[in-house]
Short mmCIF file of C-alpha atoms in Angstrom, two decimals:
data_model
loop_
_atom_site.label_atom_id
_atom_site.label_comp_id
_atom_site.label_asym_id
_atom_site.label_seq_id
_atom_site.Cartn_x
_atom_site.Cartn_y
_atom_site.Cartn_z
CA UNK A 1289 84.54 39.04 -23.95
CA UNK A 1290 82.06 37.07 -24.40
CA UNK A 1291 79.03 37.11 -21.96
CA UNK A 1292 78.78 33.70 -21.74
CA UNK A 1293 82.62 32.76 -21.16
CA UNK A 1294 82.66 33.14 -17.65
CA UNK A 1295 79.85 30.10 -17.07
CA UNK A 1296 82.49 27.93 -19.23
CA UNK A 1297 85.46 26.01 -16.50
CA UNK A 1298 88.05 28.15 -15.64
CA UNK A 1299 90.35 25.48 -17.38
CA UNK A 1300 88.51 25.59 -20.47
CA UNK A 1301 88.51 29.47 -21.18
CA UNK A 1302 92.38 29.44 -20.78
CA UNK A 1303 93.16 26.82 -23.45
CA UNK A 1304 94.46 27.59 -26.73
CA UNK A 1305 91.59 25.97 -28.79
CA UNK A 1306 88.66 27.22 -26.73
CA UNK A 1307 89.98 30.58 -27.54
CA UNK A 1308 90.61 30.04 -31.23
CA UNK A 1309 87.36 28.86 -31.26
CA UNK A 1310 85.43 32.03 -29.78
CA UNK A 1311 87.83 34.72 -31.86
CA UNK A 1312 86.87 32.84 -34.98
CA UNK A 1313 83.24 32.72 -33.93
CA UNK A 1314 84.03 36.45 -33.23
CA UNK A 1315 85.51 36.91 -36.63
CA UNK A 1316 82.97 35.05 -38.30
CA UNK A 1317 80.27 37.73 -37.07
CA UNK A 1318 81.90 40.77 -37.44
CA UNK A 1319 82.85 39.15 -41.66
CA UNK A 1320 79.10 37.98 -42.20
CA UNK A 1321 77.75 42.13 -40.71
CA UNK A 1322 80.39 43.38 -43.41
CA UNK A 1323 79.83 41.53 -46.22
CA UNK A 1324 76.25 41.46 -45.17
CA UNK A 1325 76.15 45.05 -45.38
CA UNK A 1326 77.33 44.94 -49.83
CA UNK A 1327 73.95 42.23 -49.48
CA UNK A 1328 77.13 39.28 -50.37
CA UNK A 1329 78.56 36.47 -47.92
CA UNK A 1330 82.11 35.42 -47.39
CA UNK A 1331 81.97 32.79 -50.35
CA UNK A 1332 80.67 35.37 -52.62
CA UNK A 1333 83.88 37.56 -51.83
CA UNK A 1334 85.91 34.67 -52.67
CA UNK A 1335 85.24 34.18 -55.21
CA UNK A 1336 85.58 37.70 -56.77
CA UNK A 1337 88.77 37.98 -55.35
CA UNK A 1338 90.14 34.83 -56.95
CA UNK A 1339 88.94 35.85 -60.25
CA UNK A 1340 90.25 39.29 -59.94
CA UNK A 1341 93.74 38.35 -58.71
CA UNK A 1342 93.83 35.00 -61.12
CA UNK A 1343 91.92 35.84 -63.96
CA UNK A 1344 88.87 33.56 -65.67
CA UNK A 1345 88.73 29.94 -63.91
CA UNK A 1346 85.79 27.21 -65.07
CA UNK A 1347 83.41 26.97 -62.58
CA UNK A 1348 85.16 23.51 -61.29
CA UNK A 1349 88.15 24.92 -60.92
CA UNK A 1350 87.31 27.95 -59.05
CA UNK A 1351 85.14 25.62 -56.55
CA UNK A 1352 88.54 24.15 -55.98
CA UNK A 1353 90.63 27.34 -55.66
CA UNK A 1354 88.22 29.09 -53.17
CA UNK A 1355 87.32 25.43 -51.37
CA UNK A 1356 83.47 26.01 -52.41
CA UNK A 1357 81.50 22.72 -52.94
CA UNK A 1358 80.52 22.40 -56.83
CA UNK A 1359 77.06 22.61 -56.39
CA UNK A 1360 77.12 25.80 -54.08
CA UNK A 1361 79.95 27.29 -56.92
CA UNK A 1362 77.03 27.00 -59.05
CA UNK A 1363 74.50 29.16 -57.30
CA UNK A 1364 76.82 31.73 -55.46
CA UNK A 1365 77.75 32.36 -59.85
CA UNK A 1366 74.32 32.26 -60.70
CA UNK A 1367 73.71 35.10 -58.41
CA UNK A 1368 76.91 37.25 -59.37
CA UNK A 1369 75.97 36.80 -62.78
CA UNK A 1370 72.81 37.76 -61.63
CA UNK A 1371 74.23 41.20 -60.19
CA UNK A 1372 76.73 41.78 -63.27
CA UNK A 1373 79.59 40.87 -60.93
CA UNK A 1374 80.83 37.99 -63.22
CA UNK A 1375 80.16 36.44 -66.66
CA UNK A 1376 79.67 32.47 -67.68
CA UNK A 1377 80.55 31.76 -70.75
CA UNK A 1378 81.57 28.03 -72.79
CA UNK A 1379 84.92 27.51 -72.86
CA UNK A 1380 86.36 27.38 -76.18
CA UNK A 1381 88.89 24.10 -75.63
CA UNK A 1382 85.86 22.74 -74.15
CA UNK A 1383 82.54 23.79 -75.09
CA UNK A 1384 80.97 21.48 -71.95
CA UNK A 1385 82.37 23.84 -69.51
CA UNK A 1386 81.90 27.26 -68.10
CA UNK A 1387 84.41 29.85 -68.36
CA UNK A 1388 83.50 32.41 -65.46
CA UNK A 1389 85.28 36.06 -65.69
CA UNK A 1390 84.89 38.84 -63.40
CA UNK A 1391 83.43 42.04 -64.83
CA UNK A 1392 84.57 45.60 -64.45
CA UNK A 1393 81.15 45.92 -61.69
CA UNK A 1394 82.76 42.70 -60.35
CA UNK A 1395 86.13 43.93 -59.93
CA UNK A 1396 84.85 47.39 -57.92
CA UNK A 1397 82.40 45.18 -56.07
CA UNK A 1398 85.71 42.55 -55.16
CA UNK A 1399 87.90 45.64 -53.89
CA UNK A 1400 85.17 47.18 -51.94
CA UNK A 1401 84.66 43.70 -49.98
CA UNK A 1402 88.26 43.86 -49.58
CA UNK A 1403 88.08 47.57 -47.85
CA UNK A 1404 85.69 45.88 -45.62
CA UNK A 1405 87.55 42.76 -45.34
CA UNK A 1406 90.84 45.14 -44.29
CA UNK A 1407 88.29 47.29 -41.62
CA UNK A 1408 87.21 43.93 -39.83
CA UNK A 1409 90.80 42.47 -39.82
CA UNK A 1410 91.81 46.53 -38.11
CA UNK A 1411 88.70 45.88 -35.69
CA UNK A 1412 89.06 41.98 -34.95
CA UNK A 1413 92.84 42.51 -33.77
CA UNK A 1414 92.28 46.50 -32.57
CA UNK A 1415 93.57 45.35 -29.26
CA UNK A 1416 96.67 44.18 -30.24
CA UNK A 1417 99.87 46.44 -31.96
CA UNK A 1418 101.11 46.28 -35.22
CA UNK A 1419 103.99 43.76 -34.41
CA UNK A 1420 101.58 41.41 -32.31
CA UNK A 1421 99.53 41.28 -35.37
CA UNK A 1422 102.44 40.45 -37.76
CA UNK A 1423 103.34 37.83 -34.92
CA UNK A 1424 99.46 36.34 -34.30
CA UNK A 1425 98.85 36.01 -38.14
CA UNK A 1426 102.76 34.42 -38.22
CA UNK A 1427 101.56 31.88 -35.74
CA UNK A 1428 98.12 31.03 -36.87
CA UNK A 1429 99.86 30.48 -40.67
CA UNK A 1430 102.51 28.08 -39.37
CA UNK A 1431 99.99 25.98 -37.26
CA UNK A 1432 97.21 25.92 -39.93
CA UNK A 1433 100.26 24.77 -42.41
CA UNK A 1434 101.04 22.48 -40.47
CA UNK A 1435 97.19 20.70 -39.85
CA UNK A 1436 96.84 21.35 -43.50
CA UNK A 1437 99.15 18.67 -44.17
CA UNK A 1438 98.17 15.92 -42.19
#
């Protein structure tokens, strides 16, 4: 646990959103050192994986899918275009907009990120057995369904 949990109350550490809170912070590390280690971030990985599992989205409408902000779409493409991981190109309907597509680099690059994805998901929840996981990632789904929405 956390060194500094035991300075927080005693009534604090044992509620349900203070410990939410420091697994995701948790999480959040041990995702950033992974994806950190292919020199990408979390965003960059989603948005390989949407292309590769939906095929070529404009650059608007992938923002949307993966929940990037459209000006931050713009540079996490620039630099996977950058890398050969994806390609812009004008739509043909509408010549104003980008069509982005992943490329075969991108595609190798997206399931690599997901073998690292699937090794910080085994070491996040390592503690816990295969039904308790099935059961944890049951519960967190209905209650972020549910906040999702209000």
């Amino acid at each position: 646990m956390d060194p500094v949990a035991p300075q927080s109350p005693a009534g604090l550490r044992s509620t349900p959103t203070w410990l939410l809170n420091q697994t995701a912070n948790h999480a959040t590390r041990l995702l950033s050192e992974g994806f950190a280690a292919h020199d990408l971030r979390g965003y960059h990985y989603r948005l390989l994986a949407a292309l590769d599992e939906d095929g070529p989205a404009s650059q608007a409408d992938l923002g949307r899918r993966c929940g990037i902000d459209r000006s931050d779409v713009v540079a996490a493409i620039n630099d996977l275009a950058g890398r050969g991981l994806v390609v812009r190109a004008p739509d043909p309907a509408d010549r104003r907009r980008n069509v982005i597509s992943i490329t075969d680099v991108g595609a190798e690059e997206a399931r690599r990120l997901g073998d690292t994805l699937d090794r910080v998901q085994r070491d996040l929840l390592a503690p816990l057995s295969g039904t308790e996981r099935e059961q944890l990632t049951r519960l967190l789904s209905r209650l972020l369904a549910h906040h999702s929405r209000q």
